[in-house]
């Protein structure tokens, strides 16, 4: 028997070593709380919905004109995904966001877009259940738009702003809107004041994200409106008895969950870049003149990229149409196809 076992070990030495290696690997994966089947199939195939959203996102500029009619029957999650893609492709403006806005939305990320006060007001009237809004780097939004936003969205808990000189100015001008105002100051005590006697303000706002807030503004908010927490930091124990929501962290984008399964190449081809948080780039006055010209060129190139892509597709379609008209055989095939379709419709 011992000779037989020894012979088997000599004949299959590699097989025995492989079995031992597999056992060791499985044991180590179990120690790490990992499933070996999950590790093998780590690459997840995209869903059909994600693939369709990728195709629509790549050709979004071709359907923007008719988007208000196309998006009428879209579900709310599809509208959110298209809005997130449009923002990344620098195509999000008043017309696009109004066409996509849905009354069930609770999160709105329009950061870095061309949306103005008029577009924000219409969206705020449509989406009164908004809990978190990001208007950072929106240079066309002023304190008037912020005022209308908090007036119509009574459930607003998180507001994100700043990120550019104009947006910082808007945030500074909006601080007076966030503070409560009293319509009746003749009461004997604060306990006797009714909620109707408290004037218009962002009554539900609790988290205010402004990464570059100045010292005076921060002290004014903490003194005159202590219920609003400025730039909260992640902590497992919460903050003042409240759990910090994900939307209140400045290093995330609110609309990331809407496009988590969509291929990033959908917007990468158009020059979308993540938010730049470097302090040397936030203040353009500290940059040398050559760097300013370079950044201006990059911004212009990024802005014109969708237009160049659209012109390229139009030239390609025009060339194909000219070839169909010039080539006799291609024209004959096209006419035969039309004739076949007409005969089938008559039957």
CSV table of C-alpha atoms in Angstrom, one decimal:
chain,number,residue,atom,x,y,z
A,1,UNK,CA,0.0,0.0,0.0
A,2,UNK,CA,2.8,2.4,0.9
A,3,UNK,CA,4.5,1.7,-2.4
A,4,UNK,CA,1.2,2.3,-4.3
A,5,UNK,CA,0.7,5.7,-2.5
A,6,UNK,CA,4.3,6.6,-3.3
A,7,UNK,CA,3.8,5.8,-6.9
A,8,UNK,CA,0.7,7.9,-7.1
A,9,UNK,CA,2.6,10.8,-5.5
A,10,UNK,CA,5.4,10.4,-8.0
A,11,UNK,CA,3.0,10.2,-11.0
A,12,UNK,CA,0.8,13.2,-10.0
A,13,UNK,CA,3.1,15.6,-8.2
A,14,UNK,CA,1.8,18.7,-9.9
A,15,UNK,CA,-1.8,17.7,-9.3
A,16,UNK,CA,-1.2,17.3,-5.5
A,17,UNK,CA,0.5,20.7,-5.4
A,18,UNK,CA,-2.3,22.4,-7.2
A,19,UNK,CA,-4.9,20.9,-4.8
A,20,UNK,CA,-2.9,22.2,-1.9
A,21,UNK,CA,-2.6,25.6,-3.4
A,22,UNK,CA,-6.4,25.8,-4.1
A,23,UNK,CA,-7.2,24.7,-0.5
A,24,UNK,CA,-4.8,27.4,0.9
A,25,UNK,CA,-6.4,30.1,-1.4
A,26,UNK,CA,-9.9,29.1,-0.3
A,27,UNK,CA,-9.0,29.2,3.3
A,28,UNK,CA,-7.4,32.6,3.0
A,29,UNK,CA,-10.4,34.0,1.2
A,30,UNK,CA,-12.7,32.7,3.9
A,31,UNK,CA,-10.5,34.3,6.5
A,32,UNK,CA,-10.9,37.6,4.7
A,33,UNK,CA,-14.7,37.1,4.5
A,34,UNK,CA,-14.6,36.9,0.7
A,35,UNK,CA,-16.4,34.5,-1.5
A,36,UNK,CA,-14.1,32.9,-4.1
A,37,UNK,CA,-16.9,32.8,-6.6
A,38,UNK,CA,-17.5,36.5,-6.3
A,39,UNK,CA,-13.7,37.2,-6.6
A,40,UNK,CA,-13.6,35.2,-9.9
A,41,UNK,CA,-16.6,37.0,-11.3
A,42,UNK,CA,-15.5,40.4,-10.2
A,43,UNK,CA,-16.1,42.1,-13.5
A,44,UNK,CA,-19.9,42.9,-13.5
A,45,UNK,CA,-21.6,43.0,-16.9
A,46,UNK,CA,-23.6,46.3,-17.4
A,47,UNK,CA,-27.3,46.0,-17.6
A,48,UNK,CA,-29.3,46.7,-20.7
A,49,UNK,CA,-30.7,49.9,-19.1
A,50,UNK,CA,-27.1,51.1,-18.4
A,51,UNK,CA,-26.1,50.4,-22.0
A,52,UNK,CA,-29.1,52.3,-23.3
A,53,UNK,CA,-28.4,55.3,-21.0
A,54,UNK,CA,-24.8,55.3,-22.3
A,55,UNK,CA,-26.0,55.4,-25.9
A,56,UNK,CA,-28.5,58.2,-25.2
A,57,UNK,CA,-25.9,60.1,-23.2
A,58,UNK,CA,-23.3,60.0,-26.0
A,59,UNK,CA,-25.9,61.5,-28.5
A,60,UNK,CA,-27.7,63.7,-26.0
A,61,UNK,CA,-27.0,67.0,-27.9
A,62,UNK,CA,-29.0,65.6,-30.9
A,63,UNK,CA,-32.2,65.2,-28.9
A,64,UNK,CA,-32.1,68.2,-26.6
A,65,UNK,CA,-34.4,70.2,-28.9
A,66,UNK,CA,-37.1,67.6,-28.6
A,67,UNK,CA,-36.3,66.5,-25.0
A,68,UNK,CA,-39.4,68.0,-23.5
A,69,UNK,CA,-41.6,65.8,-25.7
A,70,UNK,CA,-39.4,62.7,-25.4
A,71,UNK,CA,-38.9,62.7,-21.6
A,72,UNK,CA,-42.6,63.0,-20.8
A,73,UNK,CA,-43.1,59.3,-20.3
A,74,UNK,CA,-39.7,58.6,-18.8
A,75,UNK,CA,-39.6,57.3,-15.2
A,76,UNK,CA,-38.1,59.5,-12.5
A,77,UNK,CA,-34.9,57.5,-12.1
A,78,UNK,CA,-34.2,57.7,-15.9
A,79,UNK,CA,-34.7,61.4,-15.8
A,80,UNK,CA,-32.2,61.8,-13.0
A,81,UNK,CA,-29.7,59.7,-14.8
A,82,UNK,CA,-30.1,61.8,-18.0
A,83,UNK,CA,-29.7,65.0,-16.0
A,84,UNK,CA,-26.6,63.7,-14.4
A,85,UNK,CA,-25.1,62.8,-17.8
A,86,UNK,CA,-26.1,66.2,-19.2
A,87,UNK,CA,-24.3,67.9,-16.2
A,88,UNK,CA,-21.2,66.0,-16.8
A,89,UNK,CA,-21.3,66.7,-20.5
A,90,UNK,CA,-21.7,70.5,-19.8
A,91,UNK,CA,-25.1,70.4,-21.5
A,92,UNK,CA,-27.3,71.1,-18.5
A,93,UNK,CA,-29.2,74.4,-18.8
A,94,UNK,CA,-32.7,75.8,-18.0
A,95,UNK,CA,-34.4,74.0,-20.9
A,96,UNK,CA,-32.9,70.6,-20.2
A,97,UNK,CA,-33.5,70.6,-16.4
A,98,UNK,CA,-37.1,71.9,-16.9
A,99,UNK,CA,-37.8,69.1,-19.4
A,100,UNK,CA,-36.4,66.4,-17.0
A,101,UNK,CA,-37.7,67.7,-13.7
A,102,UNK,CA,-40.0,65.3,-11.8
A,103,UNK,CA,-42.1,66.0,-8.8
A,104,UNK,CA,-40.7,62.9,-7.0
A,105,UNK,CA,-37.1,64.1,-7.0
A,106,UNK,CA,-35.5,64.5,-3.6
A,107,UNK,CA,-31.9,65.3,-4.7
A,108,UNK,CA,-30.9,67.9,-7.3
A,109,UNK,CA,-27.3,68.3,-8.4
A,110,UNK,CA,-26.8,71.2,-10.9
A,111,UNK,CA,-23.3,72.1,-9.9
A,112,UNK,CA,-21.1,73.6,-12.6
A,113,UNK,CA,-24.1,74.0,-15.0
A,114,UNK,CA,-25.6,76.9,-17.0
A,115,UNK,CA,-28.8,76.9,-15.0
A,116,UNK,CA,-30.1,80.4,-14.0
A,117,UNK,CA,-32.5,81.7,-11.5
A,118,UNK,CA,-35.5,81.3,-13.7
A,119,UNK,CA,-34.8,77.6,-14.3
A,120,UNK,CA,-34.1,77.0,-10.7
A,121,UNK,CA,-37.4,78.6,-9.7
A,122,UNK,CA,-39.4,76.5,-12.1
A,123,UNK,CA,-37.7,73.3,-10.9
A,124,UNK,CA,-38.3,74.3,-7.2
A,125,UNK,CA,-42.0,74.8,-7.9
A,126,UNK,CA,-42.2,71.3,-9.6
A,127,UNK,CA,-40.0,69.5,-7.1
A,128,UNK,CA,-41.2,70.6,-3.7
A,129,UNK,CA,-39.9,67.4,-2.0
A,130,UNK,CA,-36.2,68.3,-2.5
A,131,UNK,CA,-34.0,67.4,0.5
A,132,UNK,CA,-30.5,68.2,-0.9
A,133,UNK,CA,-29.5,70.7,-3.6
A,134,UNK,CA,-26.1,71.4,-5.0
A,135,UNK,CA,-25.7,74.8,-6.7
A,136,UNK,CA,-21.9,75.1,-6.4
A,137,UNK,CA,-20.1,76.7,-9.3
A,138,UNK,CA,-23.4,77.9,-10.8
A,139,UNK,CA,-22.4,81.4,-11.9
A,140,UNK,CA,-25.8,82.3,-13.2
A,141,UNK,CA,-27.6,81.6,-9.9
A,142,UNK,CA,-27.9,84.6,-7.6
A,143,UNK,CA,-29.3,85.1,-4.1
A,144,UNK,CA,-32.8,85.6,-5.7
A,145,UNK,CA,-32.7,82.0,-6.9
A,146,UNK,CA,-31.7,80.7,-3.5
A,147,UNK,CA,-34.5,82.7,-1.9
A,148,UNK,CA,-37.1,81.2,-4.2
A,149,UNK,CA,-35.6,77.7,-3.7
A,150,UNK,CA,-36.0,77.8,0.1
A,151,UNK,CA,-39.4,79.4,-0.3
A,152,UNK,CA,-40.9,76.5,-2.3
A,153,UNK,CA,-38.9,73.6,-0.9
A,154,UNK,CA,-39.9,73.4,2.7
A,155,UNK,CA,-38.2,70.0,3.2
A,156,UNK,CA,-34.7,71.2,2.1
A,157,UNK,CA,-32.1,70.0,4.6
A,158,UNK,CA,-28.8,70.3,2.7
A,159,UNK,CA,-27.6,73.1,0.6
A,160,UNK,CA,-24.2,73.1,-1.2
A,161,UNK,CA,-22.7,76.2,-2.8
A,162,UNK,CA,-19.5,78.0,-3.5
A,163,UNK,CA,-16.6,76.7,-5.6
A,164,UNK,CA,-16.2,79.8,-7.8
A,165,UNK,CA,-15.9,83.6,-7.1
A,166,UNK,CA,-19.4,84.3,-8.3
A,167,UNK,CA,-20.9,81.3,-6.4
A,168,UNK,CA,-19.0,82.4,-3.3
A,169,UNK,CA,-20.5,85.9,-3.6
A,170,UNK,CA,-24.0,84.3,-4.0
A,171,UNK,CA,-23.5,82.2,-0.9
A,172,UNK,CA,-22.4,85.3,1.1
A,173,UNK,CA,-25.5,87.2,-0.1
A,174,UNK,CA,-27.8,84.3,0.8
A,175,UNK,CA,-26.8,84.1,4.4
A,176,UNK,CA,-29.5,86.6,5.4
A,177,UNK,CA,-32.1,84.3,3.7
A,178,UNK,CA,-31.1,81.4,5.9
A,179,UNK,CA,-31.5,83.2,9.2
A,180,UNK,CA,-35.0,83.2,10.8
A,181,UNK,CA,-36.9,86.5,11.0
A,182,UNK,CA,-39.5,87.5,13.5
A,183,UNK,CA,-42.7,89.1,12.4
A,184,UNK,CA,-43.9,89.8,15.9
A,185,UNK,CA,-41.4,90.8,18.6
A,186,UNK,CA,-44.0,91.9,21.2
A,187,UNK,CA,-44.3,88.4,22.8
A,188,UNK,CA,-43.4,87.8,26.4
A,189,UNK,CA,-41.2,84.8,25.7
A,190,UNK,CA,-39.8,82.6,22.9
A,191,UNK,CA,-42.1,79.8,24.0
A,192,UNK,CA,-45.2,81.8,23.2
A,193,UNK,CA,-44.2,82.5,19.7
A,194,UNK,CA,-46.2,80.5,17.1
A,195,UNK,CA,-44.5,79.1,14.0
A,196,UNK,CA,-46.6,81.5,11.8
A,197,UNK,CA,-45.0,84.4,13.6
A,198,UNK,CA,-41.5,83.3,12.4
A,199,UNK,CA,-40.9,85.0,9.1
A,200,UNK,CA,-39.8,83.5,5.8
A,201,UNK,CA,-36.5,81.5,6.2
A,202,UNK,CA,-35.0,78.1,5.5
A,203,UNK,CA,-36.7,76.5,8.4
A,204,UNK,CA,-35.8,72.9,7.6
A,205,UNK,CA,-32.2,73.6,6.5
A,206,UNK,CA,-29.7,71.9,8.8
A,207,UNK,CA,-26.5,71.3,6.7
A,208,UNK,CA,-24.8,74.1,4.8
A,209,UNK,CA,-21.8,73.0,2.7
A,210,UNK,CA,-19.5,75.9,1.6
A,211,UNK,CA,-15.9,74.6,1.6
A,212,UNK,CA,-14.3,78.1,1.2
A,213,UNK,CA,-16.5,79.9,3.7
A,214,UNK,CA,-14.9,83.0,5.2
A,215,UNK,CA,-14.5,83.4,9.0
A,216,UNK,CA,-17.0,86.2,9.4
A,217,UNK,CA,-19.8,84.3,7.6
A,218,UNK,CA,-19.1,81.2,9.6
A,219,UNK,CA,-19.2,83.1,12.9
A,220,UNK,CA,-22.4,84.8,11.9
A,221,UNK,CA,-24.2,81.6,11.1
A,222,UNK,CA,-23.0,79.8,14.2
A,223,UNK,CA,-24.1,82.8,16.4
A,224,UNK,CA,-27.4,83.9,14.7
A,225,UNK,CA,-28.5,80.5,13.4
A,226,UNK,CA,-26.8,77.7,15.4
A,227,UNK,CA,-29.2,75.0,14.1
A,228,UNK,CA,-27.4,75.2,10.7
A,229,UNK,CA,-24.2,73.1,10.7
A,230,UNK,CA,-21.5,74.4,8.3
A,231,UNK,CA,-19.2,71.9,6.6
A,232,UNK,CA,-19.9,68.9,8.8
A,233,UNK,CA,-17.2,66.2,9.0
A,234,UNK,CA,-17.9,62.5,8.9
A,235,UNK,CA,-18.2,60.9,12.3
A,236,UNK,CA,-19.7,57.6,13.5
A,237,UNK,CA,-21.3,59.3,16.5
A,238,UNK,CA,-23.3,61.9,14.5
A,239,UNK,CA,-23.3,65.6,15.1
A,240,UNK,CA,-25.4,67.3,17.9
A,241,UNK,CA,-27.6,64.2,18.0
A,242,UNK,CA,-28.1,64.1,14.2
A,243,UNK,CA,-26.6,61.6,11.8
A,244,UNK,CA,-24.7,63.5,9.1
A,245,UNK,CA,-26.3,62.5,5.7
A,246,UNK,CA,-24.2,61.5,2.7
A,247,UNK,CA,-25.3,64.7,0.8
A,248,UNK,CA,-23.6,66.9,3.4
A,249,UNK,CA,-20.1,65.7,2.6
A,250,UNK,CA,-18.2,68.1,0.3
A,251,UNK,CA,-16.0,65.4,-1.4
A,252,UNK,CA,-18.9,63.6,-3.1
A,253,UNK,CA,-21.2,64.4,-6.0
A,254,UNK,CA,-24.9,64.1,-5.3
A,255,UNK,CA,-25.8,62.5,-8.6
A,256,UNK,CA,-23.1,59.7,-8.5
A,257,UNK,CA,-25.6,57.0,-7.5
A,258,UNK,CA,-27.8,57.9,-10.5
A,259,UNK,CA,-25.1,56.9,-13.0
A,260,UNK,CA,-23.1,54.4,-11.1
A,261,UNK,CA,-23.7,51.6,-13.7
A,262,UNK,CA,-23.2,53.8,-16.8
A,263,UNK,CA,-19.9,53.7,-18.6
A,264,UNK,CA,-17.8,56.8,-17.7
A,265,UNK,CA,-16.7,57.0,-21.4
A,266,UNK,CA,-20.2,58.4,-22.0
A,267,UNK,CA,-19.1,61.8,-20.7
A,268,UNK,CA,-15.3,61.3,-20.7
A,269,UNK,CA,-15.2,61.8,-24.5
A,270,UNK,CA,-16.6,65.3,-24.0
A,271,UNK,CA,-13.9,66.4,-21.7
A,272,UNK,CA,-15.7,66.1,-18.3
A,273,UNK,CA,-13.3,66.3,-15.4
A,274,UNK,CA,-14.0,65.9,-11.7
A,275,UNK,CA,-14.2,68.9,-9.4
A,276,UNK,CA,-10.8,70.5,-8.7
A,277,UNK,CA,-10.3,71.2,-5.0
A,278,UNK,CA,-6.8,72.4,-5.1
A,279,UNK,CA,-6.5,75.8,-3.4
A,280,UNK,CA,-4.0,77.0,-6.0
A,281,UNK,CA,-6.7,76.6,-8.8
A,282,UNK,CA,-9.6,78.1,-6.8
A,283,UNK,CA,-8.1,81.5,-6.7
A,284,UNK,CA,-7.2,82.6,-10.3
A,285,UNK,CA,-5.3,85.7,-9.1
A,286,UNK,CA,-2.5,83.5,-7.7
A,287,UNK,CA,-1.9,81.8,-11.1
A,288,UNK,CA,0.8,83.0,-13.6
A,289,UNK,CA,-0.5,84.5,-16.8
A,290,UNK,CA,0.6,81.5,-18.9
A,291,UNK,CA,-1.4,79.1,-16.7
A,292,UNK,CA,-4.5,81.4,-17.0
A,293,UNK,CA,-4.2,81.3,-20.8
A,294,UNK,CA,-3.9,77.5,-20.7
A,295,UNK,CA,-6.9,77.1,-18.4
A,296,UNK,CA,-8.9,79.4,-20.6
A,297,UNK,CA,-8.0,77.4,-23.6
A,298,UNK,CA,-8.9,74.1,-21.9
A,299,UNK,CA,-12.3,75.5,-20.8
A,300,UNK,CA,-13.0,76.8,-24.3
A,301,UNK,CA,-12.0,73.5,-25.8
A,302,UNK,CA,-14.2,71.6,-23.4
A,303,UNK,CA,-17.2,73.9,-24.1
A,304,UNK,CA,-16.9,73.5,-27.8
A,305,UNK,CA,-16.2,69.7,-27.8
A,306,UNK,CA,-20.0,68.8,-28.0
A,307,UNK,CA,-20.4,71.1,-31.0
A,308,UNK,CA,-17.4,69.7,-32.8
A,309,UNK,CA,-18.7,66.1,-32.2
A,310,UNK,CA,-22.1,67.1,-33.6
A,311,UNK,CA,-20.6,68.7,-36.7
A,312,UNK,CA,-18.5,65.6,-37.3
A,313,UNK,CA,-21.6,63.4,-37.2
A,314,UNK,CA,-23.4,65.8,-39.5
A,315,UNK,CA,-20.5,65.7,-42.0
A,316,UNK,CA,-20.5,61.9,-41.9
A,317,UNK,CA,-24.2,61.7,-42.5
A,318,UNK,CA,-23.9,64.1,-45.4
A,319,UNK,CA,-21.1,62.2,-46.9
A,320,UNK,CA,-23.1,58.9,-46.7
A,321,UNK,CA,-26.1,60.6,-48.3
A,322,UNK,CA,-23.9,62.0,-51.1
A,323,UNK,CA,-22.4,58.6,-51.7
A,324,UNK,CA,-25.9,57.1,-51.9
A,325,UNK,CA,-27.0,59.6,-54.4
A,326,UNK,CA,-23.8,59.4,-56.5
A,327,UNK,CA,-23.3,55.6,-56.6
A,328,UNK,CA,-25.7,54.0,-59.0
A,329,UNK,CA,-25.7,50.6,-57.3
A,330,UNK,CA,-26.3,52.1,-53.9
A,331,UNK,CA,-29.1,54.2,-55.2
A,332,UNK,CA,-30.7,51.2,-56.8
A,333,UNK,CA,-30.5,49.2,-53.6
A,334,UNK,CA,-32.1,52.1,-51.7
A,335,UNK,CA,-35.0,52.4,-54.2
A,336,UNK,CA,-35.6,48.7,-54.2
A,337,UNK,CA,-35.8,48.7,-50.4
A,338,UNK,CA,-38.4,51.5,-50.5
A,339,UNK,CA,-40.4,49.7,-53.2
A,340,UNK,CA,-40.4,46.5,-51.1
A,341,UNK,CA,-41.6,48.4,-48.0
A,342,UNK,CA,-44.4,50.0,-50.0
A,343,UNK,CA,-45.5,46.6,-51.3
A,344,UNK,CA,-45.6,45.2,-47.9
A,345,UNK,CA,-47.7,48.0,-46.5
A,346,UNK,CA,-50.2,47.6,-49.3
A,347,UNK,CA,-50.6,43.9,-48.5
